[in-house]
Tab-separated table of C-alpha atoms in Angstrom:
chain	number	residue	atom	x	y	z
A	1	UNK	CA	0.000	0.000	0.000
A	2	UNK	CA	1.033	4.047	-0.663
A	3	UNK	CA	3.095	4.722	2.875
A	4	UNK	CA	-0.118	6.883	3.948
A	5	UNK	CA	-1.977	4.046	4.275
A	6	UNK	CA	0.598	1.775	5.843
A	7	UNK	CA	1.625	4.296	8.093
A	8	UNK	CA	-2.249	4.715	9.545
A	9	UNK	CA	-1.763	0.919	10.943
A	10	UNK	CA	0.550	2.594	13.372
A	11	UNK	CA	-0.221	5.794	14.059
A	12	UNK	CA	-1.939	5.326	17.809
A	13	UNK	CA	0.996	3.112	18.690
A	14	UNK	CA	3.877	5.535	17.483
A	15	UNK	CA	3.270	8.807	15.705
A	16	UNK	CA	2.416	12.109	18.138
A	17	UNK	CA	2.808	14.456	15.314
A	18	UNK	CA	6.420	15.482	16.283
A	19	UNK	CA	7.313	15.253	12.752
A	20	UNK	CA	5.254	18.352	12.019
A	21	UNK	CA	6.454	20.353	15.115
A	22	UNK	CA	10.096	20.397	13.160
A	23	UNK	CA	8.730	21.943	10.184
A	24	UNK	CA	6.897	24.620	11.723
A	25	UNK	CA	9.965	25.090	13.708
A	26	UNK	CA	11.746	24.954	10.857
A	27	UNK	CA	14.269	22.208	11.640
A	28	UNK	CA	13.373	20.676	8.942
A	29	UNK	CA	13.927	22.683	5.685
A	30	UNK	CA	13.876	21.634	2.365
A	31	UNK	CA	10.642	23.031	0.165
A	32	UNK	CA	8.323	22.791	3.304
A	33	UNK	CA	8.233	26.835	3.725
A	34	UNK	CA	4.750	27.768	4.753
A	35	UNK	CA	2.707	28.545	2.235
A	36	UNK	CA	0.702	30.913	4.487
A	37	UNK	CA	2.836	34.244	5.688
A	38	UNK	CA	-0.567	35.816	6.706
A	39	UNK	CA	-2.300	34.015	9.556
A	40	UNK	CA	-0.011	32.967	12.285
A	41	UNK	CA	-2.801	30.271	13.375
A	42	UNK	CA	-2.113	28.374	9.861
A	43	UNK	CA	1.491	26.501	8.791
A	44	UNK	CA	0.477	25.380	4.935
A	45	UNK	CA	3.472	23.407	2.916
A	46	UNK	CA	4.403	21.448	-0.060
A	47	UNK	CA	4.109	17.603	0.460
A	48	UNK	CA	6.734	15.578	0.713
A	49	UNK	CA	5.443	12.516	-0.929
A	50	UNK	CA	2.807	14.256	-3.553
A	51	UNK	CA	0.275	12.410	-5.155
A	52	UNK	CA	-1.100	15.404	-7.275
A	53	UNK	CA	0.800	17.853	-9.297
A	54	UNK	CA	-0.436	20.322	-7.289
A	55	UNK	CA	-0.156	18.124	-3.266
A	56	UNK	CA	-0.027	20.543	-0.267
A	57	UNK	CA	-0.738	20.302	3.297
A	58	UNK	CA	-2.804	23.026	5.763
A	59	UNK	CA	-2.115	22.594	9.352
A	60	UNK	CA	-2.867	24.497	12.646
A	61	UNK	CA	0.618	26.064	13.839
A	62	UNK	CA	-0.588	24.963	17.544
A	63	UNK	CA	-2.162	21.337	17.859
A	64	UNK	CA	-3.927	22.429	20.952
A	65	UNK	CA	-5.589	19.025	21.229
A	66	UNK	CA	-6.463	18.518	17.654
A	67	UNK	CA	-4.055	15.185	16.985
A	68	UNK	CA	-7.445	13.873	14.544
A	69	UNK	CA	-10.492	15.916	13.523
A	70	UNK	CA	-13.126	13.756	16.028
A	71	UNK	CA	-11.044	15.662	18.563
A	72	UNK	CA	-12.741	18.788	17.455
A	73	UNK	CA	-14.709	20.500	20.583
A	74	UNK	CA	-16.089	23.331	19.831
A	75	UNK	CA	-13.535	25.773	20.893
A	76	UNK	CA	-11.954	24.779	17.961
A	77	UNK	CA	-14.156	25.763	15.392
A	78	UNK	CA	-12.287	29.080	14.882
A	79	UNK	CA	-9.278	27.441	13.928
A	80	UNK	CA	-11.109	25.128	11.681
A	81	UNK	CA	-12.488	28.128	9.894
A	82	UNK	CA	-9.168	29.088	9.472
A	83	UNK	CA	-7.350	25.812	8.344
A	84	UNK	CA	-10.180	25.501	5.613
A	85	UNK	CA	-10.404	29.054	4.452
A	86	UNK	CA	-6.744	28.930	3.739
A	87	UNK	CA	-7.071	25.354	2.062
A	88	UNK	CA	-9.569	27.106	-0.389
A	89	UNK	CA	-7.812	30.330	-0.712
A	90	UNK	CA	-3.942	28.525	-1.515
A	91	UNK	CA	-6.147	25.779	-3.638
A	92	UNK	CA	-7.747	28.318	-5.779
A	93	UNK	CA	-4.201	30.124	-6.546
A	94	UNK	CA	-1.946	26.929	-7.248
A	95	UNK	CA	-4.567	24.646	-8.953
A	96	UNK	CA	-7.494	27.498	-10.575
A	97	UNK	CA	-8.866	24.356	-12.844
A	98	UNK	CA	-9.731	22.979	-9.480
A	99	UNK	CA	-8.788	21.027	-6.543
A	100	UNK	CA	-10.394	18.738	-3.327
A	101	UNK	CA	-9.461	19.128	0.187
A	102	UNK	CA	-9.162	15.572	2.505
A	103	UNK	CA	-9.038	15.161	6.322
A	104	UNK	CA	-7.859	11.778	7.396
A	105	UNK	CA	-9.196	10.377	10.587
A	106	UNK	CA	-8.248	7.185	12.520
A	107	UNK	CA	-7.077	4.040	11.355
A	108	UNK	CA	-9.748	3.497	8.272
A	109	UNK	CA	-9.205	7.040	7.001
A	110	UNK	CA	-6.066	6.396	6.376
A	111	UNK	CA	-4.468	9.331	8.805
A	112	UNK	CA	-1.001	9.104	9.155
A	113	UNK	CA	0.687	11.896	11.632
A	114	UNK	CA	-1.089	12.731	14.876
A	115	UNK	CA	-1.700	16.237	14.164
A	116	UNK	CA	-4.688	17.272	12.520
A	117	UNK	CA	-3.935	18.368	8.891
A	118	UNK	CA	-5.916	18.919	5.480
A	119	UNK	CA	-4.574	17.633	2.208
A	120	UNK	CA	-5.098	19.961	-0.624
A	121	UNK	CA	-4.738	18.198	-4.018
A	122	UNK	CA	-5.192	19.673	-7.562
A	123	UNK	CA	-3.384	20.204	-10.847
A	124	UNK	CA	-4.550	17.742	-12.854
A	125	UNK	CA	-8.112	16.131	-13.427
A	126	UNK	CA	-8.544	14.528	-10.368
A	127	UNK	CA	-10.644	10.939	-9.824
A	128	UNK	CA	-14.026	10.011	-8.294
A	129	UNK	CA	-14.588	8.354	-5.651
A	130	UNK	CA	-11.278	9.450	-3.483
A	131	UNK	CA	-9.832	6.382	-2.376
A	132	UNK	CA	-12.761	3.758	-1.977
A	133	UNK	CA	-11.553	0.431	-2.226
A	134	UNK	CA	-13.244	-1.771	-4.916
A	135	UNK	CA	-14.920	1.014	-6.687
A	136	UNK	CA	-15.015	1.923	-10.214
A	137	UNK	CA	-13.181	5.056	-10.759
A	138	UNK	CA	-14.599	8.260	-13.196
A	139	UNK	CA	-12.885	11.420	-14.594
A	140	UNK	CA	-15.666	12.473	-15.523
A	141	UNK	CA	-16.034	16.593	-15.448
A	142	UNK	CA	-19.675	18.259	-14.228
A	143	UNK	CA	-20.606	21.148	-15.851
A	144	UNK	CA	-19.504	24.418	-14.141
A	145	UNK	CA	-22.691	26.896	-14.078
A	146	UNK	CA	-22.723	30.227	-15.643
A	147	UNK	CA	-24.221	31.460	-11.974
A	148	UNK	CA	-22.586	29.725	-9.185
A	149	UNK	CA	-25.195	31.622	-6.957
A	150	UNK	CA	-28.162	30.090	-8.846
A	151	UNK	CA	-30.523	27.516	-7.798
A	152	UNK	CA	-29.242	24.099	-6.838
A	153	UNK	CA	-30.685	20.643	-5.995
A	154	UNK	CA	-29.694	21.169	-2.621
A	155	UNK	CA	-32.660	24.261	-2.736
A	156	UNK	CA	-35.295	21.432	-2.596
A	157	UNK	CA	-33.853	19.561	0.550
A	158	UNK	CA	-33.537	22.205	2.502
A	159	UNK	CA	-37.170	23.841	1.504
A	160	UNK	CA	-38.786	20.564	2.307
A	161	UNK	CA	-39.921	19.792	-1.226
A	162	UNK	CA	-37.454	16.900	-1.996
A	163	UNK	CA	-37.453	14.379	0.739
A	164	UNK	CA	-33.848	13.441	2.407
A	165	UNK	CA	-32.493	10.902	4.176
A	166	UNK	CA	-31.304	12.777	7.660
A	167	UNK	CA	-28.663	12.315	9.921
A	168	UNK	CA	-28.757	15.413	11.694
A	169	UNK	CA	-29.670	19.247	11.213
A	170	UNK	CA	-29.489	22.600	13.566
A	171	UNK	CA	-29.988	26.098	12.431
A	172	UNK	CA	-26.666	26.552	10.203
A	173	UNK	CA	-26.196	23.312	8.816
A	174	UNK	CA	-27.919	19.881	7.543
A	175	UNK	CA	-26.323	16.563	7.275
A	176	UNK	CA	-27.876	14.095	5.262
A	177	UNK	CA	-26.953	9.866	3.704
A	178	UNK	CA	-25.535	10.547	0.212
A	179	UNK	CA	-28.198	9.144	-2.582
A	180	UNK	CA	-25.490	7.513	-4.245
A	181	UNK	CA	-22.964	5.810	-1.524
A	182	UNK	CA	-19.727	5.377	-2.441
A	183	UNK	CA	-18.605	4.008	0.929
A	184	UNK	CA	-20.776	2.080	3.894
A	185	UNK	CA	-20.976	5.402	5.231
A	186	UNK	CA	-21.564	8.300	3.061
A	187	UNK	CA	-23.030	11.277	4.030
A	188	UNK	CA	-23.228	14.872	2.931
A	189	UNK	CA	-23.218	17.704	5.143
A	190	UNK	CA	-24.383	21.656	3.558
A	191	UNK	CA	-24.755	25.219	5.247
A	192	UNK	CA	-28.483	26.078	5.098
A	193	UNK	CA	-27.566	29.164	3.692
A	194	UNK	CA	-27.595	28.696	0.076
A	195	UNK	CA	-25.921	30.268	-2.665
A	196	UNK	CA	-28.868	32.086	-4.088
A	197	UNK	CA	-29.109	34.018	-1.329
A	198	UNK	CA	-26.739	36.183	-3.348
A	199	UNK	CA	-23.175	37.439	-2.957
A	200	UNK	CA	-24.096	39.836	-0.055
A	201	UNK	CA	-25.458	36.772	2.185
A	202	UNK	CA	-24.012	33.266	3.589
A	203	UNK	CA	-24.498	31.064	0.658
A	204	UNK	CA	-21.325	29.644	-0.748
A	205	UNK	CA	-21.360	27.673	-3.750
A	206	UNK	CA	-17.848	26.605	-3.904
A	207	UNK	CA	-14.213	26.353	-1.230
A	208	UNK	CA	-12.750	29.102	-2.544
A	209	UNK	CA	-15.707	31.700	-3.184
A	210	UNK	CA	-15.611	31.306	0.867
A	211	UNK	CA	-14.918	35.342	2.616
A	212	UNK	CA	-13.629	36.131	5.681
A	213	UNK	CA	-16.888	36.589	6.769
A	214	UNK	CA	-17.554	32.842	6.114
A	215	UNK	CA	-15.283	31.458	8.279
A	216	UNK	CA	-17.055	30.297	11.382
A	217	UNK	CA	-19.482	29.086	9.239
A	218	UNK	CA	-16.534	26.702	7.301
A	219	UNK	CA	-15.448	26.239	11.051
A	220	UNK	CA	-18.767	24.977	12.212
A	221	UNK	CA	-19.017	22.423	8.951
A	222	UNK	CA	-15.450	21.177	9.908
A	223	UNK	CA	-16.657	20.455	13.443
A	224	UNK	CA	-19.906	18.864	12.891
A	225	UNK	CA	-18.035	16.401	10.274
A	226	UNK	CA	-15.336	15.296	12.670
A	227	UNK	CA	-18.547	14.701	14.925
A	228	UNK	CA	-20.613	12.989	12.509
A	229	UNK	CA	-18.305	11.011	11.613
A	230	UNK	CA	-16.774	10.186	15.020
A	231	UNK	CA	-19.887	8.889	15.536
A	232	UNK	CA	-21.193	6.776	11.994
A	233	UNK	CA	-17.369	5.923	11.680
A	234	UNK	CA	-15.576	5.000	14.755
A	235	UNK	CA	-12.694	3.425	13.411
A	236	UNK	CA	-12.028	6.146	10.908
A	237	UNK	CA	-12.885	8.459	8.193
A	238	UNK	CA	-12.415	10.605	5.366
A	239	UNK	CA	-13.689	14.228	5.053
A	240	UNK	CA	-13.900	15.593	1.757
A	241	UNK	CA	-14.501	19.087	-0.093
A	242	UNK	CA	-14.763	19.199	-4.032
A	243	UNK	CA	-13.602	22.485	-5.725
A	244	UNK	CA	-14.131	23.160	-9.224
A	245	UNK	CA	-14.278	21.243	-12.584
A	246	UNK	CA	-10.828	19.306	-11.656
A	247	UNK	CA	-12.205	18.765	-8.349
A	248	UNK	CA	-15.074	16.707	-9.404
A	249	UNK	CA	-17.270	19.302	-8.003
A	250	UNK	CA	-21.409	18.025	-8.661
A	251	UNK	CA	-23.167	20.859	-7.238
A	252	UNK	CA	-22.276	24.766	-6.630
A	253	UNK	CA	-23.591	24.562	-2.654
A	254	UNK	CA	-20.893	23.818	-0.581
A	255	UNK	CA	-20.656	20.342	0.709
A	256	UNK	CA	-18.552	18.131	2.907
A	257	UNK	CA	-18.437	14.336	2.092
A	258	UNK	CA	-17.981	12.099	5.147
A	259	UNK	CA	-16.975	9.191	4.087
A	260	UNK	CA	-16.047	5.416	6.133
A	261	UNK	CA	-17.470	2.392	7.698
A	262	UNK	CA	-14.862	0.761	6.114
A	263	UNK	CA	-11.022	0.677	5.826
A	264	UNK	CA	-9.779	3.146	2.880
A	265	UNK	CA	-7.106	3.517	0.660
A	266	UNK	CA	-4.631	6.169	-0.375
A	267	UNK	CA	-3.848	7.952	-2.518
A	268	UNK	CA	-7.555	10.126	-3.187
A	269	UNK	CA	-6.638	12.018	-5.958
């Protein structure tokens, strides 16, 4: 198996996420630089081991308890917001086709350092589904709309006029099973606020069309997957956000897959 999945077999028994503390220290140097020379809650660098033309990684500077993403309380979801604005804003500049952000968790999600960190992967036409064992893989490329603030399907589950299957909903967000599983588990989770609301409001239709002004909101998505999942998935999972054509983006409403319930491979690109 790729070394991220072989090294998830022993990453309770051995790895504390030490490895990252040298690079943001910089002990380590090579081409791991941050990316990120803004925020000073946010390290982002080049893999070491790509699987993508475009393979970088978005961690918080200060682990503050956050060794896997089930850790998430929610004191956390401010640095969340954080981690995955940045993962949107870098993605959008170093892969504009498109790109997909992945959180490991556990043992089945194939995490492999014991700090919490999101994979950003682009550059190329990227795959579908990310890492599923057994399944049959597509390229294929949905059709970006003219009006990424238009109406979506996602409009009719959260009016009420398309039933869903529901996993759990409060007033920001709605989590729902995925009509097409591509795992045991597979659910989709969505801000109620959707992008026809309009520019001026909370609707985002894609990662990196996300503003400052979003970020709690990306926060609180972040959280309520590492819960979710926690939860559906105890012995692991895999978070993922589609970005664009290249991203296999379906539909312009942002939306976290949470995906497990079974052990998964690597790479998901």
């Amino acid at each position: 198996p790729h070394n991220e999945e072989a090294n998830a077999q022993e990453i309770f028994a051995a790895n504390d996420g030490s490895i990252f503390d040298n690079i943001i220290s910089g002990k380590w140097d090579s081409k791991r630089k941050n990316l990120d020379d803004v925020n000073p809650d946010v390290f982002a660098f080049h893999d070491i081991n790509p699987t993508a033309p475009v393979h970088f990684l978005v961690i918080p500077t200060h682990k503050n308890g956050l060794s896997m993403l089930r850790q998430a309380k929610e004191e956390h979801i401010k640095v969340l917001g954080e981690l995955a604005y940045t993962a949107g804003q870098k993605g959008a500049q170093l892969s504009p086709d498109g790109f997909r952000v992945v959180v490991n968790d556990g043992k089945d999600g194939c995490q492999s350092v014991g700090h919490l960190h999101l994979h950003v992967l682009g550059g190329r036409q990227l795959i579908w589904p990310p890492g599923v064992k057994g399944k049959e893989l597509t390229s294929e490329v949905a059709e970006e709309p003219k009006d990424k603030y238009g109406f979506t399907i996602f409009n009719n589950l959260l009016d009420g006029t398309w039933p869903c299957d529901k996993v759990y909903e409060d007033e920001k967000v709605l989590c729902f099973k995925d009509i097409s599983p591509q795992a045991k588990v597979h659910m989709l989770i969505i801000p109620k606020a959707k992008p026809i609301d309009g520019k001026e409001g909370f609707g985002i239709p894609q990662l990196r069309l996300a503003q400052d002004k979003h970020k709690e909101l990306l926060g609180t998505l972040l959280y309520q997957a590492g819960r979710l999942g926690k939860e559906h998935c105890p012995n692991g999972f895999r978070v993922v956000i589609n970005d664009g054509p290249q991203g296999c983006q379906s539909v312009y409403h942002l939306h976290l897959h949470i995906i497990g319930g079974e052990p998964l491979g690597w790479p998901a690109a």
